[in-house]
Amino acid sequence: MIMKRQQKMIVSPKTWLAAAAGLAIAVSLTACAGPSALDVVGRQSITSFEKVMDTIPDRVKADEENVGWALTAPDDSARFIWSEDYSKAPLHDVMLELKAQPFLDAGLDPEKLPESYAFYEGDTLNGATEKLLMVGKKLGSDTPSYQGAATPLAAYEQIVDQYRDHINYHTSLDHFGVMLGDGNMFEWAKDMKTNGTDKSVQDKDIVFVLNPEPLVAAGVDPEKVEGWAYAQVTVELDGKMQEVWKFLKPFDLK
């Protein structure tokens, strides 16, 4: 899908391979509705997401066009966006927006992208006009009910309350995440200091995760996408662990 609207980080993929090798993309551990007293994952995902936003407050901004909020990567190359009103969100309710140039340089033909992707020009956080990609998922068409203001955290809580099956936990990295459909995700650390699973130093506080298959089918050479690691990660499907390829962009916020 190609859209128009008003509105390079260069890192060798090898830099991230060691850090990304242990990333486990797993299905949601719980599919209950809302962060009840028994829903440890849901409740802890809220408190940890709040800590991430508090660590980079200047990176969390209102996104009027998508009727919600956006968390922008430290290098301005990607954004995680979540809606505060599903009845008004124009395209998706949870999504990633990415600078398209690294993928264009690696051979992307936007005309070959599936309908789940949008390609357009827009303004980035630094005010520059860029070619952008967006991929995400529509959660619903309801109007959430808020007790007080629709803050970034309150909007995230609505996802946990109403669409709990899109929140998951990755044991190996001690990460929570929002599943964006088709293997795309946004993840953050439960504890930005220590990986609670293996007690190692946590250096992947947030991670943007892309399924490379649609991009490769649209002409991208995965080994030539600058700023994104192309690595195999462990995926749990139907109780079995499998190795799949992902594009990864992790950041250490502290």
PDB file of C-alpha atoms in Angstrom:
ATOM      1  CA  MET A   1       0.000   0.000   0.000  1.00  0.00           C
ATOM      2  CA  ILE A   2       1.408   3.410  -0.958  1.00  0.00           C
ATOM      3  CA  MET A   3       0.174   6.484   0.895  1.00  0.00           C
ATOM      4  CA  LYS A   4       0.919  10.203   0.765  1.00  0.00           C
ATOM      5  CA  ARG A   5       0.547  12.618   3.633  1.00  0.00           C
ATOM      6  CA  GLN A   6       1.869  15.951   4.801  1.00  0.00           C
ATOM      7  CA  GLN A   7       4.069  16.014   7.201  1.00  0.00           C
ATOM      8  CA  LYS A   8      20.845   6.606   8.343  1.00  0.00           C
ATOM      9  CA  MET A   9      21.645   5.095  11.040  1.00  0.00           C
ATOM     10  CA  ILE A  10      24.586   2.998   9.749  1.00  0.00           C
ATOM     11  CA  VAL A  11      25.428   0.059  11.974  1.00  0.00           C
ATOM     12  CA  SER A  12      26.851  -3.219  10.785  1.00  0.00           C
ATOM     13  CA  PRO A  13      24.303  -5.984  11.400  1.00  0.00           C
ATOM     14  CA  LYS A  14      27.119  -8.054  12.901  1.00  0.00           C
ATOM     15  CA  THR A  15      27.231  -5.590  15.800  1.00  0.00           C
ATOM     16  CA  TRP A  16      23.843  -6.806  16.945  1.00  0.00           C
ATOM     17  CA  LEU A  17      24.062 -10.509  16.146  1.00  0.00           C
ATOM     18  CA  ALA A  18      25.498 -11.577  19.467  1.00  0.00           C
ATOM     19  CA  ALA A  19      23.021  -9.473  21.386  1.00  0.00           C
ATOM     20  CA  ALA A  20      20.106 -10.638  19.293  1.00  0.00           C
ATOM     21  CA  ALA A  21      20.917 -14.312  19.107  1.00  0.00           C
ATOM     22  CA  GLY A  22      19.080 -15.109  22.318  1.00  0.00           C
ATOM     23  CA  LEU A  23      15.920 -13.218  21.479  1.00  0.00           C
ATOM     24  CA  ALA A  24      12.912 -15.523  21.877  1.00  0.00           C
ATOM     25  CA  ILE A  25       9.699 -14.503  20.162  1.00  0.00           C
ATOM     26  CA  ALA A  26       7.006 -16.471  22.017  1.00  0.00           C
ATOM     27  CA  VAL A  27       3.261 -16.639  21.992  1.00  0.00           C
ATOM     28  CA  SER A  28       1.340 -14.916  24.778  1.00  0.00           C
ATOM     29  CA  LEU A  29       1.486 -16.864  28.035  1.00  0.00           C
ATOM     30  CA  THR A  30      -1.979 -15.752  29.082  1.00  0.00           C
ATOM     31  CA  ALA A  31      -5.041 -14.745  27.106  1.00  0.00           C
ATOM     32  CA  CYS A  32      -7.222 -13.524  29.938  1.00  0.00           C
ATOM     33  CA  ALA A  33      -8.991 -10.180  29.711  1.00  0.00           C
ATOM     34  CA  GLY A  34      -7.422  -7.436  31.772  1.00  0.00           C
ATOM     35  CA  PRO A  35      -4.608  -7.262  34.328  1.00  0.00           C
ATOM     36  CA  SER A  36      -6.358  -9.187  37.126  1.00  0.00           C
ATOM     37  CA  ALA A  37      -4.570 -10.122  40.339  1.00  0.00           C
ATOM     38  CA  LEU A  38      -3.646 -13.434  38.711  1.00  0.00           C
ATOM     39  CA  ASP A  39      -2.361 -11.857  35.490  1.00  0.00           C
ATOM     40  CA  VAL A  40       1.227 -11.242  36.523  1.00  0.00           C
ATOM     41  CA  VAL A  41       2.407 -10.700  32.947  1.00  0.00           C
ATOM     42  CA  GLY A  42      -0.261  -8.119  32.208  1.00  0.00           C
ATOM     43  CA  ARG A  43       0.299  -6.158  35.414  1.00  0.00           C
ATOM     44  CA  GLN A  44       4.091  -6.228  35.237  1.00  0.00           C
ATOM     45  CA  SER A  45       4.074  -5.247  31.576  1.00  0.00           C
ATOM     46  CA  ILE A  46       2.298  -2.030  32.595  1.00  0.00           C
ATOM     47  CA  THR A  47       4.751  -1.096  35.351  1.00  0.00           C
ATOM     48  CA  SER A  48       7.784  -1.911  33.196  1.00  0.00           C
ATOM     49  CA  PHE A  49       6.434   0.025  30.202  1.00  0.00           C
ATOM     50  CA  GLU A  50       5.902   3.016  32.478  1.00  0.00           C
ATOM     51  CA  LYS A  51       9.554   2.805  33.590  1.00  0.00           C
ATOM     52  CA  VAL A  52      10.725   2.726  29.975  1.00  0.00           C
ATOM     53  CA  MET A  53       8.676   5.819  29.144  1.00  0.00           C
ATOM     54  CA  ASP A  54       9.928   7.589  32.277  1.00  0.00           C
ATOM     55  CA  THR A  55      13.518   6.867  31.191  1.00  0.00           C
ATOM     56  CA  ILE A  56      13.071   8.603  27.810  1.00  0.00           C
ATOM     57  CA  PRO A  57      10.212  11.088  28.386  1.00  0.00           C
ATOM     58  CA  ASP A  58      11.303  13.301  25.493  1.00  0.00           C
ATOM     59  CA  ARG A  59      10.851  10.301  23.162  1.00  0.00           C
ATOM     60  CA  VAL A  60       7.172   9.786  24.019  1.00  0.00           C
ATOM     61  CA  LYS A  61       4.865  12.180  22.183  1.00  0.00           C
ATOM     62  CA  ALA A  62       1.223  12.474  21.178  1.00  0.00           C
ATOM     63  CA  ASP A  63       0.546  11.295  17.621  1.00  0.00           C
ATOM     64  CA  GLU A  64      -2.554  13.135  16.453  1.00  0.00           C
ATOM     65  CA  GLU A  65      -2.651  11.537  13.015  1.00  0.00           C
ATOM     66  CA  ASN A  66      -2.776   8.026  14.481  1.00  0.00           C
ATOM     67  CA  VAL A  67      -4.986   9.138  17.393  1.00  0.00           C
ATOM     68  CA  GLY A  68      -2.613   7.984  20.079  1.00  0.00           C
ATOM     69  CA  TRP A  69       0.970   8.019  21.260  1.00  0.00           C
ATOM     70  CA  ALA A  70       4.405   7.254  19.844  1.00  0.00           C
ATOM     71  CA  LEU A  71       7.675   6.108  21.391  1.00  0.00           C
ATOM     72  CA  THR A  72      10.556   7.083  19.107  1.00  0.00           C
ATOM     73  CA  ALA A  73      13.878   5.226  18.977  1.00  0.00           C
ATOM     74  CA  PRO A  74      16.946   7.125  20.246  1.00  0.00           C
ATOM     75  CA  ASP A  75      18.275   7.383  16.672  1.00  0.00           C
ATOM     76  CA  ASP A  76      14.905   8.525  15.205  1.00  0.00           C
ATOM     77  CA  SER A  77      14.854   5.512  12.873  1.00  0.00           C
ATOM     78  CA  ALA A  78      11.675   3.869  14.165  1.00  0.00           C
ATOM     79  CA  ARG A  79       8.571   4.509  16.245  1.00  0.00           C
ATOM     80  CA  PHE A  80       6.193   2.290  18.196  1.00  0.00           C
ATOM     81  CA  ILE A  81       2.699   3.813  18.014  1.00  0.00           C
ATOM     82  CA  TRP A  82      -0.385   2.801  20.006  1.00  0.00           C
ATOM     83  CA  SER A  83      -3.874   4.235  19.666  1.00  0.00           C
ATOM     84  CA  GLU A  84      -5.959   5.749  22.444  1.00  0.00           C
ATOM     85  CA  ASP A  85      -9.243   5.417  20.496  1.00  0.00           C
ATOM     86  CA  TYR A  86      -9.735   2.414  18.227  1.00  0.00           C
ATOM     87  CA  SER A  87     -12.868   3.900  16.693  1.00  0.00           C
ATOM     88  CA  LYS A  88     -10.866   6.813  15.259  1.00  0.00           C
ATOM     89  CA  ALA A  89      -7.464   5.311  14.412  1.00  0.00           C
ATOM     90  CA  PRO A  90      -7.143   5.618  10.605  1.00  0.00           C
ATOM     91  CA  LEU A  91      -5.081   2.530   9.785  1.00  0.00           C
ATOM     92  CA  HIS A  92      -3.813   0.465  12.738  1.00  0.00           C
ATOM     93  CA  ASP A  93      -4.208   0.517  16.520  1.00  0.00           C
ATOM     94  CA  VAL A  94      -0.696  -0.782  17.270  1.00  0.00           C
ATOM     95  CA  MET A  95       2.079  -0.291  14.746  1.00  0.00           C
ATOM     96  CA  LEU A  96       5.715   0.356  13.874  1.00  0.00           C
ATOM     97  CA  GLU A  97       6.763   3.284  11.678  1.00  0.00           C
ATOM     98  CA  LEU A  98      10.239   2.994  10.142  1.00  0.00           C
ATOM     99  CA  LYS A  99      12.556   5.037   7.995  1.00  0.00           C
ATOM    100  CA  ALA A 100      12.281   3.362   4.617  1.00  0.00           C
ATOM    101  CA  GLN A 101      15.621   4.412   3.128  1.00  0.00           C
ATOM    102  CA  PRO A 102      17.712   1.505   4.486  1.00  0.00           C
ATOM    103  CA  PHE A 103      15.222  -0.923   2.943  1.00  0.00           C
ATOM    104  CA  LEU A 104      15.034   1.030  -0.328  1.00  0.00           C
ATOM    105  CA  ASP A 105      18.831   1.003  -0.525  1.00  0.00           C
ATOM    106  CA  ALA A 106      18.708  -2.769  -0.015  1.00  0.00           C
ATOM    107  CA  GLY A 107      16.388  -3.246  -3.002  1.00  0.00           C
ATOM    108  CA  LEU A 108      12.849  -2.656  -1.701  1.00  0.00           C
ATOM    109  CA  ASP A 109      10.172  -2.150  -4.363  1.00  0.00           C
ATOM    110  CA  PRO A 110       7.283  -0.490  -2.458  1.00  0.00           C
ATOM    111  CA  GLU A 111       4.806  -1.593  -5.143  1.00  0.00           C
ATOM    112  CA  LYS A 112       5.404  -5.207  -4.093  1.00  0.00           C
ATOM    113  CA  LEU A 113       4.610  -4.707  -0.408  1.00  0.00           C
ATOM    114  CA  PRO A 114       1.528  -6.478   0.984  1.00  0.00           C
ATOM    115  CA  GLU A 115      -1.560  -4.611   2.191  1.00  0.00           C
ATOM    116  CA  SER A 116      -0.324  -4.816   5.788  1.00  0.00           C
ATOM    117  CA  TYR A 117       2.407  -2.294   4.864  1.00  0.00           C
ATOM    118  CA  ALA A 118       2.041   1.393   4.032  1.00  0.00           C
ATOM    119  CA  PHE A 119       4.733   3.430   2.222  1.00  0.00           C
ATOM    120  CA  TYR A 120       4.543   7.228   2.357  1.00  0.00           C
ATOM    121  CA  GLU A 121       6.364  10.472   3.073  1.00  0.00           C
ATOM    122  CA  GLY A 122       6.073  12.073   6.482  1.00  0.00           C
ATOM    123  CA  ASP A 123       7.758  14.250   9.080  1.00  0.00           C
ATOM    124  CA  THR A 124      10.077  12.615  11.592  1.00  0.00           C
ATOM    125  CA  LEU A 125      10.691  13.770  15.166  1.00  0.00           C
ATOM    126  CA  ASN A 126      13.564  16.012  14.030  1.00  0.00           C
ATOM    127  CA  GLY A 127      11.322  17.753  11.478  1.00  0.00           C
ATOM    128  CA  ALA A 128      12.846  16.211   8.362  1.00  0.00           C
ATOM    129  CA  THR A 129      10.646  14.795   5.606  1.00  0.00           C
ATOM    130  CA  GLU A 130      11.419  11.114   5.100  1.00  0.00           C
ATOM    131  CA  LYS A 131      10.159   8.135   3.163  1.00  0.00           C
ATOM    132  CA  LEU A 132       8.542   5.896   5.762  1.00  0.00           C
ATOM    133  CA  LEU A 133       7.157   2.396   6.169  1.00  0.00           C
ATOM    134  CA  MET A 134       4.353   1.442   8.521  1.00  0.00           C
ATOM    135  CA  VAL A 135       3.213  -2.022   9.563  1.00  0.00           C
ATOM    136  CA  GLY A 136       0.765  -2.917  12.293  1.00  0.00           C
ATOM    137  CA  LYS A 137      -2.558  -4.350  13.313  1.00  0.00           C
ATOM    138  CA  LYS A 138      -6.111  -3.150  13.865  1.00  0.00           C
ATOM    139  CA  LEU A 139      -7.302  -4.346  17.279  1.00  0.00           C
ATOM    140  CA  GLY A 140     -10.928  -3.225  17.186  1.00  0.00           C
ATOM    141  CA  SER A 141     -13.364  -0.415  16.519  1.00  0.00           C
ATOM    142  CA  ASP A 142     -14.480   0.359  20.071  1.00  0.00           C
ATOM    143  CA  THR A 143     -14.076   3.626  21.958  1.00  0.00           C
ATOM    144  CA  PRO A 144     -12.108   2.901  25.156  1.00  0.00           C
ATOM    145  CA  SER A 145     -13.380   4.243  28.461  1.00  0.00           C
ATOM    146  CA  TYR A 146     -10.828   6.102  30.583  1.00  0.00           C
ATOM    147  CA  GLN A 147     -10.877   7.060  34.241  1.00  0.00           C
ATOM    148  CA  GLY A 148      -9.249  10.447  33.858  1.00  0.00           C
ATOM    149  CA  ALA A 149      -7.006  11.567  31.004  1.00  0.00           C
ATOM    150  CA  ALA A 150      -6.046   9.301  28.117  1.00  0.00           C
ATOM    151  CA  THR A 151      -2.330   9.331  28.944  1.00  0.00           C
ATOM    152  CA  PRO A 152       0.256   7.195  27.133  1.00  0.00           C
ATOM    153  CA  LEU A 153       0.223   4.692  30.007  1.00  0.00           C
ATOM    154  CA  ALA A 154      -3.578   4.647  30.218  1.00  0.00           C
ATOM    155  CA  ALA A 155      -3.757   3.976  26.472  1.00  0.00           C
ATOM    156  CA  TYR A 156      -1.371   1.030  26.895  1.00  0.00           C
ATOM    157  CA  GLU A 157      -3.434  -0.259  29.817  1.00  0.00           C
ATOM    158  CA  GLN A 158      -6.411  -0.403  27.452  1.00  0.00           C
ATOM    159  CA  ILE A 159      -4.515  -2.920  25.302  1.00  0.00           C
ATOM    160  CA  VAL A 160      -3.873  -5.076  28.359  1.00  0.00           C
ATOM    161  CA  ASP A 161      -7.490  -4.727  29.510  1.00  0.00           C
ATOM    162  CA  GLN A 162      -9.231  -5.311  26.189  1.00  0.00           C
ATOM    163  CA  TYR A 163      -6.742  -7.140  23.952  1.00  0.00           C
ATOM    164  CA  ARG A 164      -4.649  -9.130  26.404  1.00  0.00           C
ATOM    165  CA  ASP A 165      -3.761 -11.796  23.838  1.00  0.00           C
ATOM    166  CA  HIS A 166      -1.548  -9.231  22.077  1.00  0.00           C
ATOM    167  CA  ILE A 167       0.725  -8.882  25.136  1.00  0.00           C
ATOM    168  CA  ASN A 168       3.410 -11.480  25.740  1.00  0.00           C
ATOM    169  CA  TYR A 169       6.485 -12.274  27.812  1.00  0.00           C
ATOM    170  CA  HIS A 170       9.815 -13.623  26.527  1.00  0.00           C
ATOM    171  CA  THR A 171      11.552 -15.624  29.191  1.00  0.00           C
ATOM    172  CA  SER A 172      15.066 -15.696  27.715  1.00  0.00           C
ATOM    173  CA  LEU A 173      15.408 -11.913  27.523  1.00  0.00           C
ATOM    174  CA  ASP A 174      13.050 -11.097  30.408  1.00  0.00           C
ATOM    175  CA  HIS A 175      11.066  -8.902  28.004  1.00  0.00           C
ATOM    176  CA  PHE A 176       7.438  -7.916  27.605  1.00  0.00           C
ATOM    177  CA  GLY A 177       6.064  -7.088  24.178  1.00  0.00           C
ATOM    178  CA  VAL A 178       3.145  -6.052  21.994  1.00  0.00           C
ATOM    179  CA  MET A 179       2.435  -8.385  19.089  1.00  0.00           C
ATOM    180  CA  LEU A 180       1.694  -6.363  15.954  1.00  0.00           C
ATOM    181  CA  GLY A 181       0.676  -9.199  13.656  1.00  0.00           C
ATOM    182  CA  ASP A 182       2.586 -11.303  11.101  1.00  0.00           C
ATOM    183  CA  GLY A 183       5.592 -11.761  13.390  1.00  0.00           C
ATOM    184  CA  ASN A 184       6.238  -8.042  13.967  1.00  0.00           C
ATOM    185  CA  MET A 185       6.658  -6.830  17.546  1.00  0.00           C
ATOM    186  CA  PHE A 186       7.774  -4.113  19.904  1.00  0.00           C
ATOM    187  CA  GLU A 187       9.512  -5.310  23.078  1.00  0.00           C
ATOM    188  CA  TRP A 188      10.897  -3.789  26.277  1.00  0.00           C
ATOM    189  CA  ALA A 189      12.798  -5.044  29.300  1.00  0.00           C
ATOM    190  CA  LYS A 190      11.060  -6.028  32.514  1.00  0.00           C
ATOM    191  CA  ASP A 191      14.107  -4.649  34.346  1.00  0.00           C
ATOM    192  CA  MET A 192      16.457  -2.303  32.473  1.00  0.00           C
ATOM    193  CA  LYS A 193      19.372  -3.204  34.749  1.00  0.00           C
ATOM    194  CA  THR A 194      19.320  -6.989  34.967  1.00  0.00           C
ATOM    195  CA  ASN A 195      17.974  -9.858  32.902  1.00  0.00           C
ATOM    196  CA  GLY A 196      16.038 -11.756  35.562  1.00  0.00           C
ATOM    197  CA  THR A 197      16.333 -15.033  33.670  1.00  0.00           C
ATOM    198  CA  ASP A 198      20.119 -15.396  33.548  1.00  0.00           C
ATOM    199  CA  LYS A 199      21.153 -12.483  35.844  1.00  0.00           C
ATOM    200  CA  SER A 200      23.190 -10.867  33.061  1.00  0.00           C
ATOM    201  CA  VAL A 201      23.337  -7.119  32.457  1.00  0.00           C
ATOM    202  CA  GLN A 202      20.257  -6.019  30.508  1.00  0.00           C
ATOM    203  CA  ASP A 203      21.470  -4.105  27.446  1.00  0.00           C
ATOM    204  CA  LYS A 204      18.404  -4.502  25.213  1.00  0.00           C
ATOM    205  CA  ASP A 205      15.925  -2.181  26.910  1.00  0.00           C
ATOM    206  CA  ILE A 206      13.706  -1.806  23.833  1.00  0.00           C
ATOM    207  CA  VAL A 207      13.691  -3.829  20.604  1.00  0.00           C
ATOM    208  CA  PHE A 208      11.915  -3.211  17.309  1.00  0.00           C
ATOM    209  CA  VAL A 209      11.225  -6.586  15.641  1.00  0.00           C
ATOM    210  CA  LEU A 210      10.248  -7.141  11.993  1.00  0.00           C
ATOM    211  CA  ASN A 211       9.302 -10.257  10.086  1.00  0.00           C
ATOM    212  CA  PRO A 212      11.653 -10.085   7.066  1.00  0.00           C
ATOM    213  CA  GLU A 213       9.601 -12.311   4.752  1.00  0.00           C
ATOM    214  CA  PRO A 214       7.301  -9.630   3.232  1.00  0.00           C
ATOM    215  CA  LEU A 215      10.245  -7.271   2.781  1.00  0.00           C
ATOM    216  CA  VAL A 216      12.418  -9.930   1.163  1.00  0.00           C
ATOM    217  CA  ALA A 217       9.508 -10.828  -1.140  1.00  0.00           C
ATOM    218  CA  ALA A 218       9.383  -7.133  -2.106  1.00  0.00           C
ATOM    219  CA  GLY A 219      13.021  -7.162  -3.203  1.00  0.00           C
ATOM    220  CA  VAL A 220      15.020  -6.487  -0.025  1.00  0.00           C
ATOM    221  CA  ASP A 221      18.420  -8.143   0.331  1.00  0.00           C
ATOM    222  CA  PRO A 222      18.320  -8.798   4.104  1.00  0.00           C
ATOM    223  CA  GLU A 223      22.084  -8.736   4.473  1.00  0.00           C
ATOM    224  CA  LYS A 224      22.247  -5.168   3.108  1.00  0.00           C
ATOM    225  CA  VAL A 225      19.756  -3.352   5.367  1.00  0.00           C
ATOM    226  CA  GLU A 226      21.884  -0.850   7.260  1.00  0.00           C
ATOM    227  CA  GLY A 227      21.021  -0.266  10.899  1.00  0.00           C
ATOM    228  CA  TRP A 228      19.057  -3.491  11.303  1.00  0.00           C
ATOM    229  CA  ALA A 229      20.461  -6.827  12.443  1.00  0.00           C
ATOM    230  CA  TYR A 230      19.341  -9.820  10.412  1.00  0.00           C
ATOM    231  CA  ALA A 231      19.517 -12.782  12.753  1.00  0.00           C
ATOM    232  CA  GLN A 232      17.942 -16.095  13.632  1.00  0.00           C
ATOM    233  CA  VAL A 233      15.870 -16.066  16.798  1.00  0.00           C
ATOM    234  CA  THR A 234      14.001 -18.697  18.750  1.00  0.00           C
ATOM    235  CA  VAL A 235      10.242 -18.830  18.284  1.00  0.00           C
ATOM    236  CA  GLU A 236       7.877 -20.945  20.343  1.00  0.00           C
ATOM    237  CA  LEU A 237       5.004 -22.225  18.196  1.00  0.00           C
ATOM    238  CA  ASP A 238       2.549 -24.875  19.379  1.00  0.00           C
ATOM    239  CA  GLY A 239       4.866 -25.740  22.245  1.00  0.00           C
ATOM    240  CA  LYS A 240       7.874 -26.288  19.989  1.00  0.00           C
ATOM    241  CA  MET A 241      10.966 -24.104  19.708  1.00  0.00           C
ATOM    242  CA  GLN A 242      11.876 -23.067  16.164  1.00  0.00           C
ATOM    243  CA  GLU A 243      14.573 -20.867  14.643  1.00  0.00           C
ATOM    244  CA  VAL A 244      13.308 -18.084  12.368  1.00  0.00           C
ATOM    245  CA  TRP A 245      14.881 -15.009  10.796  1.00  0.00           C
ATOM    246  CA  LYS A 246      14.050 -11.512  12.060  1.00  0.00           C
ATOM    247  CA  PHE A 247      15.142  -7.927  11.502  1.00  0.00           C
ATOM    248  CA  LEU A 248      16.094  -6.523  14.925  1.00  0.00           C
ATOM    249  CA  LYS A 249      16.832  -3.039  16.189  1.00  0.00           C
ATOM    250  CA  PRO A 250      17.679  -3.065  19.932  1.00  0.00           C
ATOM    251  CA  PHE A 251      18.592  -0.077  22.114  1.00  0.00           C
ATOM    252  CA  ASP A 252      20.203   0.263  25.529  1.00  0.00           C
ATOM    253  CA  LEU A 253      18.510   3.249  27.188  1.00  0.00           C
ATOM    254  CA  LYS A 254      20.721   3.521  30.276  1.00  0.00           C
TER     255      LYS A 254
END
